């Protein structure tokens, strides 16, 4: 059954107009009044719904029963990604959303090819957020991971310095490293309910950037001896941490 993200408060029995992006998708699929769809608003669970009217550019639906089903990962994995160039970041966001990432923080590093600021950064953030929404519609997630605004790595680390622990103290901060002494990722994460995973773009983090992360409370973790592409590292980390 087609699934659509509807970032409006949903309630059984309500009649509402779908937001423009969802309405366009319904039009593209050539759905008709009476057809059944599924809606989710990101607050948990999903709703059965029925199309009641098709306009030229707008679509009305009647919201049905709420199903509290959740399809989230076993723990919250927050990716902090040195932005890869071209379409690789798009691919990373899509697969991270499918694999259950709780959030994605793009960061600019010394070796980042992609440089963003101002209006261009805002447009890319909106573009990546739309990719995350589409991935959740496809894979069945009812909670959309937030793609944060791009920041310089040093600025992000400074902003995070005061958030060393969650309320229950179960936050692990890990930086992917090829240096000797880095623990295997899963062991380094331990039983933490939340994990931040930081890794670099093409070429990785510089030694100075890795040292800066360590100084801000990150611990070195390893995915093995092979050098992975930036987007592959995110997927590999999520595969290890989100499916326990």
Coordinates of N, CA and C in Angstrom, one line a residue:
X1 N 0.8 -1.2 0.0 CA 0.0 0.0 0.0 C 0.9 1.2 0.0
X2 N 0.6 2.3 -0.8 CA 1.4 3.5 -0.8 C 1.4 4.2 0.5
X3 N 2.6 4.6 0.9 CA 2.8 5.3 2.2 C 3.3 6.7 1.9
X4 N 2.8 7.7 2.7 CA 3.1 9.1 2.5 C 3.4 9.7 3.9
X5 N 4.5 10.5 3.9 CA 4.7 11.3 5.1 C 3.8 12.5 5.0
X6 N 3.1 12.8 6.1 CA 2.2 13.9 6.2 C 2.6 14.7 7.5
X7 N 3.4 15.7 7.4 CA 3.9 16.4 8.6 C 2.9 17.3 9.2
X8 N 1.7 16.8 9.5 CA 0.6 17.5 10.1 C 0.1 16.6 11.2
X9 N -0.4 17.1 12.3 CA -1.0 16.2 13.4 C -2.1 15.4 12.8
X10 N -2.0 14.1 12.9 CA -3.0 13.2 12.3 C -3.9 12.7 13.5
X11 N -5.1 12.4 13.2 CA -6.1 11.9 14.1 C -7.1 11.1 13.4
X12 N -7.5 9.9 13.9 CA -8.6 9.1 13.3 C -9.9 9.9 13.1
X13 N -10.5 9.8 11.9 CA -11.7 10.5 11.6 C -11.6 11.8 11.0
X14 N -10.4 12.4 11.0 CA -10.2 13.7 10.5 C -10.1 13.7 8.9
X15 N -10.6 14.8 8.3 CA -10.5 15.0 6.9 C -9.5 16.1 6.6
X16 N -8.5 15.9 5.7 CA -7.5 16.9 5.5 C -7.0 16.9 4.1
X17 N -6.4 18.0 3.7 CA -5.7 18.1 2.4 C -4.2 17.7 2.6
X18 N -3.8 16.8 1.8 CA -2.4 16.4 1.9 C -1.4 17.5 1.6
X19 N -0.3 17.6 2.2 CA 0.7 18.6 1.8 C 1.1 18.4 0.4
X20 N 1.6 19.5 -0.3 CA 1.9 19.5 -1.7 C 2.8 18.3 -2.2
X21 N 3.8 18.0 -1.4 CA 4.7 16.9 -1.9 C 4.0 15.6 -1.9
X22 N 3.2 15.3 -0.9 CA 2.4 14.0 -0.9 C 1.4 14.0 -1.9
X23 N 0.7 15.2 -2.1 CA -0.3 15.3 -3.2 C 0.2 15.0 -4.6
X24 N 1.4 15.5 -4.8 CA 2.0 15.3 -6.1 C 2.3 13.8 -6.3
X25 N 2.8 13.2 -5.3 CA 3.1 11.8 -5.3 C 1.8 10.9 -5.6
X26 N 0.8 11.3 -5.0 CA -0.5 10.6 -5.2 C -0.9 10.8 -6.7
X27 N -0.8 12.0 -7.2 CA -1.1 12.3 -8.6 C -0.2 11.4 -9.6
X28 N 1.1 11.4 -9.3 CA 2.0 10.6 -10.1 C 1.6 9.1 -10.1
X29 N 1.1 8.6 -9.0 CA 0.8 7.2 -8.9 C -0.6 6.9 -9.5
X30 N -1.3 8.0 -10.0 CA -2.7 7.9 -10.6 C -3.7 7.2 -9.6
X31 N -3.5 7.5 -8.3 CA -4.5 7.0 -7.4 C -5.8 7.7 -7.6
X32 N -6.9 7.1 -7.1 CA -8.3 7.7 -7.3 C -9.0 7.7 -6.0
X33 N -10.1 8.5 -6.0 CA -11.0 8.5 -4.8 C -11.4 7.1 -4.4
X34 N -11.4 6.8 -3.2 CA -11.7 5.4 -2.7 C -10.5 4.5 -2.5
X35 N -9.3 4.9 -3.1 CA -8.1 4.1 -2.9 C -7.6 4.3 -1.5
X36 N -7.0 3.2 -0.9 CA -6.5 3.2 0.4 C -5.0 3.6 0.4
X37 N -4.5 4.4 1.4 CA -3.1 4.7 1.5 C -2.8 4.7 3.0
X38 N -1.5 4.8 3.3 CA -1.0 4.9 4.7 C -0.3 6.2 4.9
X39 N -0.6 6.9 6.0 CA 0.0 8.1 6.3 C 0.8 8.0 7.7
X40 N 1.9 8.7 7.8 CA 2.6 8.8 9.1 C 3.1 10.3 9.2
X41 N 3.0 10.8 10.5 CA 3.4 12.1 10.7 C 4.7 12.3 11.5
X42 N 5.4 11.2 11.7 CA 6.7 11.3 12.4 C 6.6 11.2 13.9
X43 N 5.4 11.2 14.5 CA 5.3 11.2 15.9 C 5.1 9.8 16.5
X44 N 5.1 8.8 15.6 CA 4.9 7.4 16.0 C 3.8 6.7 15.4
X45 N 4.0 5.5 14.9 CA 2.9 4.7 14.3 C 2.5 5.3 13.0
X46 N 1.4 4.7 12.4 CA 0.9 5.2 11.1 C -0.6 5.1 11.1
X47 N -1.2 5.7 10.1 CA -2.7 5.7 10.0 C -3.1 5.2 8.7
X48 N -4.2 4.4 8.7 CA -4.9 4.1 7.5 C -5.6 5.3 7.0
X49 N -5.7 5.5 5.7 CA -6.4 6.7 5.1 C -7.0 6.3 3.8
X50 N -8.1 7.1 3.4 CA -8.7 6.8 2.1 C -8.8 8.2 1.4
X51 N -8.5 8.1 0.1 CA -8.6 9.3 -0.7 C -10.1 9.6 -1.0
X52 N -10.4 10.9 -0.7 CA -11.9 11.3 -0.9 C -12.1 12.2 -2.0
X53 N -11.0 12.9 -2.4 CA -11.2 13.9 -3.6 C -9.8 14.1 -4.2
X54 N -9.8 14.1 -5.5 CA -8.7 14.4 -6.3 C -8.9 15.7 -7.1
X55 N -8.1 16.8 -6.7 CA -8.2 18.0 -7.5 C -7.1 18.0 -8.5
X56 N -7.0 19.2 -9.2 CA -5.9 19.3 -10.2 C -4.5 19.2 -9.6
X57 N -4.4 19.8 -8.4 CA -3.1 19.8 -7.7 C -3.2 19.5 -6.3
X58 N -4.4 19.2 -5.8 CA -4.6 19.0 -4.4 C -5.4 17.7 -4.2
X59 N -5.2 17.0 -3.0 CA -5.8 15.7 -2.7 C -6.3 15.8 -1.3
X60 N -7.6 15.4 -1.1 CA -8.2 15.3 0.2 C -8.3 13.8 0.6
X61 N -8.1 13.6 1.9 CA -8.1 12.2 2.4 C -8.9 12.2 3.7
X62 N -9.5 11.0 4.1 CA -10.1 10.8 5.4 C -9.2 9.9 6.1
X63 N -8.8 10.3 7.3 CA -7.9 9.5 8.1 C -8.6 8.5 8.9
X64 N -8.1 7.3 8.9 CA -8.7 6.2 9.6 C -8.0 5.8 10.9
X65 N -7.9 4.5 11.2 CA -7.4 4.1 12.5 C -5.9 4.2 12.6
X66 N -5.4 4.4 13.8 CA -4.0 4.5 14.1 C -3.5 3.1 14.4
X67 N -2.3 2.8 13.8 CA -1.6 1.6 14.1 C -0.3 2.0 14.8
X68 N -0.1 1.6 16.1 CA 1.1 2.1 16.8 C 2.4 1.4 16.4
X69 N 2.5 0.7 15.3 CA 3.6 -0.1 14.9 C 4.9 0.8 14.8
X70 N 6.0 0.3 15.2 CA 7.3 1.0 15.1 C 8.3 0.1 14.4
X71 N 9.2 0.7 13.6 CA 10.2 -0.1 12.9 C 11.5 0.5 13.1
X72 N 11.8 1.0 14.3 CA 13.1 1.7 14.5 C 14.2 0.7 14.9
X73 N 15.4 1.2 14.8 CA 16.6 0.4 15.1 C 16.6 0.1 16.6
X74 N 17.4 -0.9 17.0 CA 17.5 -1.3 18.4 C 18.1 -0.2 19.3
X75 N 18.9 0.7 18.7 CA 19.4 1.8 19.5 C 19.6 3.0 18.5
X76 N 19.7 4.2 19.1 CA 19.8 5.4 18.3 C 21.2 5.6 17.9
X77 N 21.4 5.6 16.6 CA 22.7 5.8 16.0 C 22.7 7.2 15.3
X78 N 23.5 8.1 15.8 CA 23.6 9.4 15.2 C 24.9 9.5 14.4
X79 N 24.7 9.7 13.1 CA 25.9 9.8 12.2 C 26.4 11.3 12.1
X80 N 27.7 11.4 12.2 CA 28.3 12.7 12.0 C 29.3 12.5 10.8
X81 N 29.0 13.1 9.7 CA 29.6 12.7 8.4 C 30.3 13.8 7.8
X82 N 31.6 13.5 7.5 CA 32.4 14.4 6.7 C 31.8 14.3 5.3
X83 N 31.2 15.3 4.8 CA 30.4 15.2 3.5 C 31.2 14.7 2.3
X84 N 30.8 13.6 1.8 CA 31.3 13.2 0.5 C 30.8 14.0 -0.7
X85 N 31.4 14.0 -1.8 CA 31.1 14.9 -2.9 C 30.0 14.2 -3.8
X86 N 29.5 15.1 -4.7 CA 28.6 14.6 -5.7 C 27.4 13.9 -5.2
X87 N 27.0 12.8 -5.8 CA 25.8 12.1 -5.4 C 26.0 11.2 -4.3
X88 N 27.2 11.0 -3.8 CA 27.5 10.1 -2.7 C 26.8 10.5 -1.4
X89 N 26.7 11.8 -1.2 CA 26.0 12.2 0.1 C 24.5 11.8 0.0
X90 N 23.9 12.0 -1.2 CA 22.5 11.7 -1.4 C 22.3 10.2 -1.1
X91 N 23.2 9.3 -1.6 CA 23.1 7.9 -1.4 C 23.3 7.6 0.0
X92 N 24.2 8.2 0.7 CA 24.5 8.0 2.1 C 23.2 8.3 2.9
X93 N 22.6 9.5 2.7 CA 21.4 9.8 3.4 C 20.3 8.8 3.2
X94 N 20.1 8.4 2.0 CA 19.0 7.4 1.7 C 19.2 6.1 2.4
X95 N 20.4 5.6 2.3 CA 20.7 4.3 3.0 C 20.7 4.4 4.5
X96 N 21.2 5.5 5.0 CA 21.2 5.7 6.5 C 19.8 5.8 7.0
X97 N 18.9 6.4 6.3 CA 17.5 6.5 6.7 C 16.8 5.1 6.6
X98 N 17.1 4.3 5.6 CA 16.6 3.0 5.5 C 17.1 2.1 6.6
X99 N 18.4 2.2 7.0 CA 19.0 1.4 8.0 C 18.7 1.8 9.4
X100 N 18.0 2.9 9.6 CA 17.6 3.3 10.9 C 18.3 4.4 11.6
X101 N 19.2 5.2 10.9 CA 19.9 6.2 11.6 C 18.9 7.2 12.3
X102 N 19.3 7.6 13.5 CA 18.4 8.5 14.3 C 18.5 9.9 13.8
X103 N 19.7 10.3 13.3 CA 19.9 11.6 12.8 C 21.2 11.6 12.0
X104 N 21.4 12.7 11.1 CA 22.6 12.8 10.3 C 23.1 14.2 10.4
X105 N 24.3 14.4 10.8 CA 24.9 15.7 10.9 C 26.0 15.8 9.9
X106 N 25.8 16.6 8.8 CA 26.9 16.8 7.8 C 27.9 17.8 8.4
X107 N 29.2 17.5 8.2 CA 30.2 18.4 8.7 C 31.3 18.6 7.6
X108 N 31.8 19.8 7.6 CA 32.9 20.2 6.6 C 34.2 19.9 7.3
X109 N 35.1 19.3 6.6 CA 36.4 19.0 7.2 C 37.5 19.4 6.2
X110 N 38.7 19.3 6.6 CA 39.9 19.8 5.8 C 39.9 19.1 4.4
X111 N 39.5 17.9 4.4 CA 39.5 17.2 3.1 C 38.2 17.1 2.4
X112 N 37.2 17.8 2.9 CA 35.9 17.8 2.2 C 36.0 18.5 0.9
X113 N 35.5 17.8 -0.2 CA 35.4 18.4 -1.5 C 34.2 19.4 -1.5
X114 N 33.1 18.9 -0.9 CA 31.8 19.7 -0.9 C 31.9 20.8 0.1
X115 N 31.8 22.0 -0.3 CA 31.8 23.2 0.6 C 30.5 23.9 0.5
X116 N 29.8 24.1 1.6 CA 28.5 24.7 1.6 C 28.4 25.8 2.6
X117 N 27.6 26.8 2.3 CA 27.4 27.9 3.2 C 26.2 28.7 2.7
X118 N 25.5 29.4 3.6 CA 24.4 30.3 3.3 C 23.3 29.6 2.7
X119 N 22.7 30.2 1.6 CA 21.5 29.7 1.0 C 21.8 28.3 0.3
X120 N 23.0 28.1 -0.2 CA 23.3 26.9 -0.8 C 23.3 25.7 0.2
X121 N 23.8 26.0 1.4 CA 23.7 25.0 2.5 C 22.3 24.7 2.9
X122 N 21.4 25.7 2.9 CA 20.0 25.5 3.3 C 19.3 24.7 2.2
X123 N 19.6 24.9 1.0 CA 19.0 24.1 -0.1 C 19.4 22.7 -0.1
X124 N 20.7 22.4 0.2 CA 21.2 21.1 0.3 C 20.6 20.3 1.5
X125 N 20.5 21.0 2.6 CA 19.9 20.4 3.8 C 18.4 20.0 3.5
X126 N 17.7 20.9 2.8 CA 16.3 20.6 2.5 C 16.2 19.4 1.5
X127 N 17.2 19.4 0.6 CA 17.2 18.3 -0.4 C 17.5 17.0 0.3
X128 N 18.5 17.0 1.2 CA 18.8 15.7 1.9 C 17.6 15.3 2.8
X129 N 16.9 16.3 3.5 CA 15.8 15.9 4.3 C 14.7 15.3 3.5
X130 N 14.5 15.8 2.3 CA 13.5 15.2 1.4 C 13.9 13.7 1.0
X131 N 15.1 13.5 0.8 CA 15.6 12.1 0.5 C 15.3 11.2 1.7
X132 N 15.6 11.7 2.9 CA 15.3 10.9 4.1 C 13.8 10.6 4.2
X133 N 12.9 11.6 3.9 CA 11.5 11.3 3.9 C 11.1 10.2 2.9
X134 N 11.6 10.4 1.7 CA 11.3 9.4 0.7 C 11.7 8.0 1.1
X135 N 12.9 7.9 1.7 CA 13.4 6.6 2.1 C 12.5 6.0 3.2
X136 N 12.0 6.8 4.1 CA 11.1 6.3 5.2 C 9.8 5.9 4.6
X137 N 9.3 6.6 3.6 CA 8.1 6.2 2.9 C 8.2 4.8 2.3
X138 N 9.4 4.6 1.7 CA 9.6 3.3 1.0 C 9.9 2.2 2.0
X139 N 10.7 2.4 3.0 CA 11.1 1.3 3.9 C 10.2 0.9 5.0
X140 N 9.2 1.8 5.3 CA 8.3 1.5 6.4 C 8.6 2.2 7.7
X141 N 9.6 3.0 7.8 CA 9.9 3.8 9.0 C 8.8 4.8 9.2
X142 N 8.4 5.0 10.5 CA 7.4 6.0 10.8 C 8.0 7.2 11.5
X143 N 9.3 7.2 11.7 CA 10.0 8.4 12.3 C 11.1 8.8 11.4
X144 N 11.1 10.0 10.9 CA 12.1 10.5 9.9 C 13.3 11.0 10.6
X145 N 14.5 10.5 10.3 CA 15.7 11.1 10.9 C 15.9 12.5 10.4
X146 N 16.3 13.3 11.4 CA 16.6 14.7 11.0 C 18.0 14.8 10.4
X147 N 18.0 15.6 9.3 CA 19.3 15.9 8.6 C 19.6 17.3 9.1
X148 N 20.6 17.5 9.9 CA 20.9 18.8 10.4 C 21.6 19.7 9.4
X149 N 21.6 21.0 9.7 CA 22.3 21.9 8.9 C 23.8 21.7 8.9
X150 N 24.5 21.7 7.7 CA 26.0 21.5 7.7 C 26.7 22.5 8.6
X151 N 27.7 22.0 9.3 CA 28.6 22.8 10.1 C 30.1 22.4 9.9
X152 N 30.9 23.3 10.2 CA 32.4 23.0 10.2 C 32.6 22.0 11.4
X153 N 33.4 21.0 11.2 CA 33.6 20.0 12.3 C 34.0 20.6 13.6
X154 N 34.9 21.6 13.6 CA 35.3 22.2 14.9 C 34.2 22.9 15.5
X155 N 33.3 23.6 14.8 CA 32.2 24.3 15.3 C 31.2 23.3 15.9
X156 N 31.0 22.2 15.3 CA 30.1 21.1 15.8 C 30.6 20.5 17.1
X157 N 31.9 20.2 17.1 CA 32.5 19.7 18.3 C 32.4 20.6 19.5
X158 N 32.6 21.9 19.3 CA 32.4 22.9 20.4 C 31.0 22.9 20.9
X159 N 30.0 22.9 19.9 CA 28.6 22.9 20.3 C 28.2 21.7 21.1
X160 N 28.9 20.6 20.9 CA 28.5 19.3 21.5 C 29.2 19.1 22.8
X161 N 30.2 20.0 23.1 CA 31.0 19.7 24.3 C 30.2 19.6 25.6
X162 N 29.1 20.3 25.7 CA 28.4 20.3 27.0 C 27.4 19.1 27.1
X163 N 27.3 18.3 26.0 CA 26.3 17.2 26.0 C 27.1 15.9 26.0
X164 N 27.8 15.7 27.0 CA 28.7 14.5 27.2 C 27.9 13.3 27.5
X165 N 26.7 13.4 28.1 CA 25.9 12.3 28.4 C 24.4 12.6 28.3
X166 N 23.6 11.6 28.0 CA 22.1 11.8 28.0 C 21.7 11.7 29.5
X167 N 20.4 11.9 29.7 CA 19.9 11.9 31.1 C 20.3 10.6 31.8
X168 N 20.3 9.5 31.1 CA 20.6 8.2 31.7 C 22.1 7.8 31.6
X169 N 22.9 8.7 31.0 CA 24.3 8.5 30.9 C 24.7 7.5 29.8
X170 N 23.8 7.1 28.9 CA 24.1 6.1 27.9 C 24.4 6.6 26.5
X171 N 25.4 7.4 26.4 CA 25.8 8.0 25.2 C 27.3 7.6 24.9
X172 N 27.5 6.9 23.8 CA 28.9 6.6 23.4 C 29.3 7.5 22.2
X173 N 30.4 8.1 22.3 CA 30.9 9.0 21.2 C 32.1 8.3 20.5
X174 N 32.0 8.0 19.3 CA 33.1 7.2 18.6 C 33.5 7.9 17.3
X175 N 34.8 7.9 17.1 CA 35.3 8.4 15.8 C 36.0 7.2 15.1
X176 N 35.6 7.0 13.8 CA 36.2 5.9 13.1 C 37.6 6.2 12.8
X177 N 38.5 5.2 13.1 CA 40.0 5.5 13.0 C 40.7 4.2 12.4
X178 N 41.7 4.4 11.7 CA 42.6 3.4 11.3 C 43.9 3.3 12.1
X179 N 43.9 4.1 13.2 CA 45.1 4.1 14.0 C 45.2 2.8 14.9
X180 N 46.3 2.4 15.3 CA 46.5 1.3 16.2 C 45.8 1.6 17.5
X181 N 45.3 0.6 18.1 CA 44.6 0.8 19.4 C 43.1 1.1 19.4
X182 N 42.6 1.3 18.2 CA 41.2 1.6 18.0 C 40.4 0.3 18.3
X183 N 39.4 0.3 19.1 CA 38.6 -0.9 19.4 C 37.6 -1.2 18.3
X184 N 37.2 -2.4 18.1 CA 36.2 -2.7 17.1 C 34.9 -2.0 17.5
X185 N 34.2 -1.5 16.5 CA 33.1 -0.5 16.7 C 32.1 -1.1 17.7
X186 N 31.6 -2.3 17.5 CA 30.6 -2.8 18.4 C 31.0 -2.9 19.8
X187 N 32.3 -3.3 20.0 CA 32.8 -3.4 21.4 C 32.9 -2.0 22.0
X188 N 33.4 -1.0 21.2 CA 33.5 0.3 21.7 C 32.2 1.0 22.1
X189 N 31.1 0.6 21.4 CA 29.8 1.1 21.7 C 29.2 0.5 22.9
X190 N 29.6 -0.7 23.3 CA 29.1 -1.3 24.5 C 27.6 -1.4 24.5
X191 N 27.0 -1.1 25.6 CA 25.6 -1.2 25.7 C 24.9 0.1 25.7
X192 N 25.6 1.1 25.2 CA 25.0 2.5 25.2 C 23.8 2.5 24.3
X193 N 22.8 3.2 24.8 CA 21.5 3.3 24.1 C 21.6 4.3 23.0
X194 N 22.5 5.3 23.0 CA 22.8 6.2 22.0 C 24.2 6.2 21.6
X195 N 24.5 6.3 20.3 CA 25.9 6.3 19.8 C 26.0 7.4 18.7
X196 N 27.0 8.2 18.9 CA 27.4 9.1 17.8 C 28.6 8.5 17.1
X197 N 28.5 8.4 15.8 CA 29.6 7.9 15.0 C 30.1 9.0 14.1
X198 N 31.3 9.4 14.2 CA 32.0 10.4 13.4 C 33.0 9.8 12.5
X199 N 32.9 10.2 11.2 CA 33.9 9.8 10.2 C 34.1 10.8 9.2
X200 N 35.2 10.7 8.5 CA 35.6 11.7 7.5 C 35.0 11.5 6.1
X201 N 35.4 12.4 5.2 CA 34.9 12.3 3.8 C 36.0 11.6 3.0
X202 N 36.0 11.8 1.7 CA 37.1 11.2 0.9 C 38.5 11.6 1.5
X203 N 39.3 10.6 1.8 CA 40.6 10.9 2.4 C 40.6 10.9 3.9
X204 N 39.4 10.8 4.5 CA 39.3 10.7 5.9 C 39.6 12.0 6.7
X205 N 39.5 11.9 8.0 CA 39.9 13.0 8.8 C 41.4 13.2 8.9
X206 N 41.9 14.4 9.0 CA 43.3 14.6 9.2 C 43.7 14.2 10.7
X207 N 45.0 14.0 10.9 CA 45.4 13.6 12.3 C 45.0 14.7 13.3
X208 N 45.0 15.9 12.9 CA 44.7 17.0 13.8 C 43.2 17.0 14.1
X209 N 42.3 16.7 13.1 CA 40.9 16.6 13.3 C 40.6 15.4 14.2
X210 N 41.2 14.3 14.0 CA 41.0 13.1 14.8 C 41.4 13.4 16.3
X211 N 42.5 14.1 16.5 CA 43.0 14.5 17.8 C 42.0 15.4 18.4
X212 N 41.4 16.3 17.7 CA 40.4 17.3 18.2 C 39.2 16.5 18.7
X213 N 38.7 15.5 17.9 CA 37.6 14.7 18.3 C 37.9 14.0 19.6
X214 N 39.1 13.4 19.7 CA 39.5 12.7 20.9 C 39.5 13.7 22.1
X215 N 39.9 14.9 21.9 CA 40.0 15.9 23.0 C 38.6 16.3 23.4
X216 N 37.6 16.1 22.6 CA 36.2 16.4 22.9 C 35.4 15.2 23.3
X217 N 36.1 14.1 23.7 CA 35.4 13.0 24.4 C 35.1 11.8 23.5
X218 N 35.5 11.9 22.2 CA 35.3 10.7 21.3 C 36.4 9.7 21.6
X219 N 36.0 8.4 21.4 CA 36.9 7.3 21.5 C 37.2 6.7 20.1
X220 N 38.4 6.3 19.8 CA 38.7 5.7 18.5 C 38.0 4.3 18.4
X221 N 37.4 4.1 17.2 CA 36.8 2.8 16.9 C 37.1 2.4 15.5
X222 N 37.1 1.1 15.3 CA 37.5 0.6 14.0 C 36.4 -0.3 13.3
X223 N 36.4 -0.2 12.0 CA 35.6 -1.1 11.2 C 36.4 -2.2 10.5
X224 N 37.7 -2.2 10.9 CA 38.6 -3.2 10.3 C 39.7 -2.6 9.6
X225 N 40.6 -3.4 8.9 CA 41.8 -2.9 8.3 C 41.6 -2.3 7.0
X226 N 40.5 -2.5 6.3 CA 40.3 -2.0 5.0 C 39.8 -0.5 5.0
X227 N 40.2 0.3 4.0 CA 39.9 1.7 3.9 C 38.6 1.7 3.2
X228 N 37.5 2.2 3.8 CA 36.2 2.2 3.2 C 35.9 3.6 2.7
X229 N 35.1 3.7 1.6 CA 34.6 5.0 1.2 C 33.7 5.6 2.3
X230 N 33.5 6.9 2.3 CA 32.8 7.6 3.4 C 31.4 7.0 3.5
X231 N 30.7 6.9 2.3 CA 29.3 6.4 2.4 C 29.2 4.9 2.8
X232 N 30.3 4.1 2.5 CA 30.3 2.7 2.9 C 30.5 2.7 4.4
X233 N 31.3 3.5 5.0 CA 31.6 3.5 6.4 C 30.3 3.8 7.2
X234 N 29.4 4.7 6.7 CA 28.2 4.9 7.4 C 27.3 3.7 7.4
X235 N 27.2 3.1 6.2 CA 26.4 1.9 6.1 C 26.9 0.7 7.0
X236 N 28.2 0.5 7.0 CA 28.8 -0.5 7.8 C 28.6 -0.3 9.3
X237 N 28.8 1.0 9.7 CA 28.6 1.3 11.1 C 27.1 1.0 11.5
X238 N 26.2 1.4 10.7 CA 24.8 1.2 11.0 C 24.4 -0.3 11.0
X239 N 25.0 -1.0 10.1 CA 24.7 -2.5 10.0 C 25.2 -3.1 11.3
X240 N 26.3 -2.7 11.9 CA 26.8 -3.3 13.2 C 26.0 -2.8 14.4
X241 N 25.6 -1.6 14.4 CA 25.1 -1.0 15.7 C 23.5 -1.0 15.7
X242 N 22.9 -0.9 14.6 CA 21.4 -0.7 14.6 C 20.6 -2.0 14.6
X243 N 21.3 -3.1 14.4 CA 20.5 -4.4 14.2 C 20.9 -5.4 15.3
X244 N 21.3 -5.0 16.4 CA 21.6 -5.9 17.5 C 20.4 -6.4 18.2

